[in-house]
Tab-separated table of C-alpha atoms in Angstrom:
chain	number	residue	atom	x	y	z
A	95	MET	CA	-63.415	-109.471	-4.721
A	96	ILE	CA	-60.806	-111.297	-7.212
A	97	ARG	CA	-58.299	-108.712	-8.671
A	98	GLU	CA	-56.499	-109.653	-11.579
A	99	PRO	CA	-53.221	-108.929	-12.377
A	100	MET	CA	-52.211	-105.436	-14.077
A	101	TYR	CA	-49.793	-107.237	-16.140
A	102	ASP	CA	-50.158	-110.667	-18.017
A	103	GLU	CA	-47.019	-112.956	-18.229
A	104	GLU	CA	-45.885	-111.696	-21.868
A	105	SER	CA	-46.080	-107.730	-20.610
A	106	LEU	CA	-43.855	-108.509	-17.695
A	107	ALA	CA	-41.498	-110.590	-19.652
A	108	ALA	CA	-41.300	-107.574	-22.367
A	109	LEU	CA	-40.915	-105.112	-19.527
A	110	GLU	CA	-38.170	-107.075	-17.851
A	111	GLN	CA	-36.472	-107.744	-21.314
A	112	GLN	CA	-36.747	-103.525	-21.445
A	113	GLU	CA	-35.115	-102.920	-18.116
A	114	THR	CA	-32.220	-105.312	-19.037
A	115	GLU	CA	-31.779	-103.726	-22.159
A	116	ALA	CA	-31.789	-100.230	-20.548
A	117	LEU	CA	-29.389	-101.578	-17.891
A	118	ILE	CA	-26.911	-102.930	-20.468
A	119	ALA	CA	-27.187	-99.700	-22.692
A	120	ALA	CA	-26.334	-97.738	-19.625
A	121	LEU	CA	-23.180	-99.520	-18.844
A	122	ALA	CA	-22.153	-99.512	-22.237
A	123	GLN	CA	-22.451	-95.752	-22.410
A	124	TYR	CA	-20.740	-95.524	-19.156
A	125	CYS	CA	-17.709	-97.773	-20.617
A	126	LYS	CA	-17.262	-95.618	-23.397
A	127	SER	CA	-17.328	-92.490	-20.982
A	128	LEU	CA	-14.550	-94.130	-18.784
A	129	GLU	CA	-12.549	-95.157	-21.916
A	130	GLN	CA	-12.551	-91.613	-23.088
A	131	GLN	CA	-11.491	-90.406	-19.651
A	132	VAL	CA	-8.674	-92.880	-19.695
A	133	VAL	CA	-7.725	-91.550	-23.101
A	134	GLU	CA	-7.552	-87.968	-22.141
A	135	LEU	CA	-5.675	-88.768	-18.773
A	136	ARG	CA	-2.921	-90.652	-20.759
A	137	ARG	CA	-2.944	-87.700	-23.500
A	138	ASP	CA	-1.983	-85.554	-19.905
A	139	VAL	CA	0.475	-87.807	-18.962
A	140	ASN	CA	2.153	-87.998	-22.340
A	141	ARG	CA	2.052	-83.818	-22.420
A	142	LEU	CA	3.530	-83.447	-18.987
A	143	THR	CA	6.337	-85.953	-19.623
A	144	PRO	CA	9.466	-84.074	-19.679
A	145	GLN	CA	11.431	-83.558	-22.953
A	146	GLY	CA	13.727	-86.405	-23.496
A	147	GLN	CA	11.947	-89.209	-21.721
A	148	ASP	CA	9.577	-91.599	-23.608
A	149	LYS	CA	6.237	-91.111	-23.461
A	150	PRO	CA	4.690	-93.536	-21.329
A	151	PHE	CA	1.827	-94.023	-23.801
A	152	PRO	CA	2.836	-93.797	-27.413
A	153	ASP	CA	-0.570	-95.306	-28.508
A	154	VAL	CA	-2.987	-93.479	-25.845
A	155	HIS	CA	-5.774	-95.943	-27.100
A	156	SER	CA	-3.664	-99.022	-26.668
A	157	ASP	CA	-5.024	-101.909	-24.539
A	158	LEU	CA	-7.961	-100.348	-23.552
A	159	TYR	CA	-10.599	-102.351	-25.376
A	160	GLU	CA	-12.091	-105.889	-24.732
A	161	THR	CA	-14.511	-107.661	-27.174
A	162	PHE	CA	-17.503	-110.079	-25.695
A	163	ASP	CA	-18.880	-111.346	-29.014
A	164	HIS	CA	-17.396	-114.686	-27.779
A	165	LEU	CA	-20.008	-114.723	-24.969
A	166	ALA	CA	-23.596	-116.512	-25.812
A	167	ALA	CA	-25.709	-113.290	-24.833
A	168	TYR	CA	-23.666	-111.462	-27.245
A	169	LYS	CA	-25.977	-111.923	-30.342
A	170	ARG	CA	-28.978	-110.990	-28.257
A	171	PHE	CA	-27.613	-107.337	-27.403
A	172	ARG	CA	-25.340	-106.655	-30.032
A	173	HIS	CA	-27.579	-103.504	-31.199
A	174	LEU	CA	-26.996	-102.125	-27.827
A	175	LEU	CA	-22.988	-102.522	-27.750
A	176	THR	CA	-22.059	-101.595	-31.517
A	177	GLY	CA	-21.860	-98.000	-32.514
A	178	LEU	CA	-21.029	-96.130	-29.488
A	179	GLU	CA	-19.440	-93.030	-30.290
């Protein structure tokens, strides 16, 4: 008895694309969560800095962000990487 595959090549490719997009979206969301944790930690450090000393992080958001729009695959996944709040 010859069994036909459950999925054709096109369906498998679409499934792989969905899995790739789900991974990228999850990683992007995790990065956003880590950024928020770093900002909160920097705020805590600033708050705990003794009076009279310069705050170590005058801008708690500085140097946290990196862009990847120069990479060829960015256009394909832009919809997953922009607008994360």
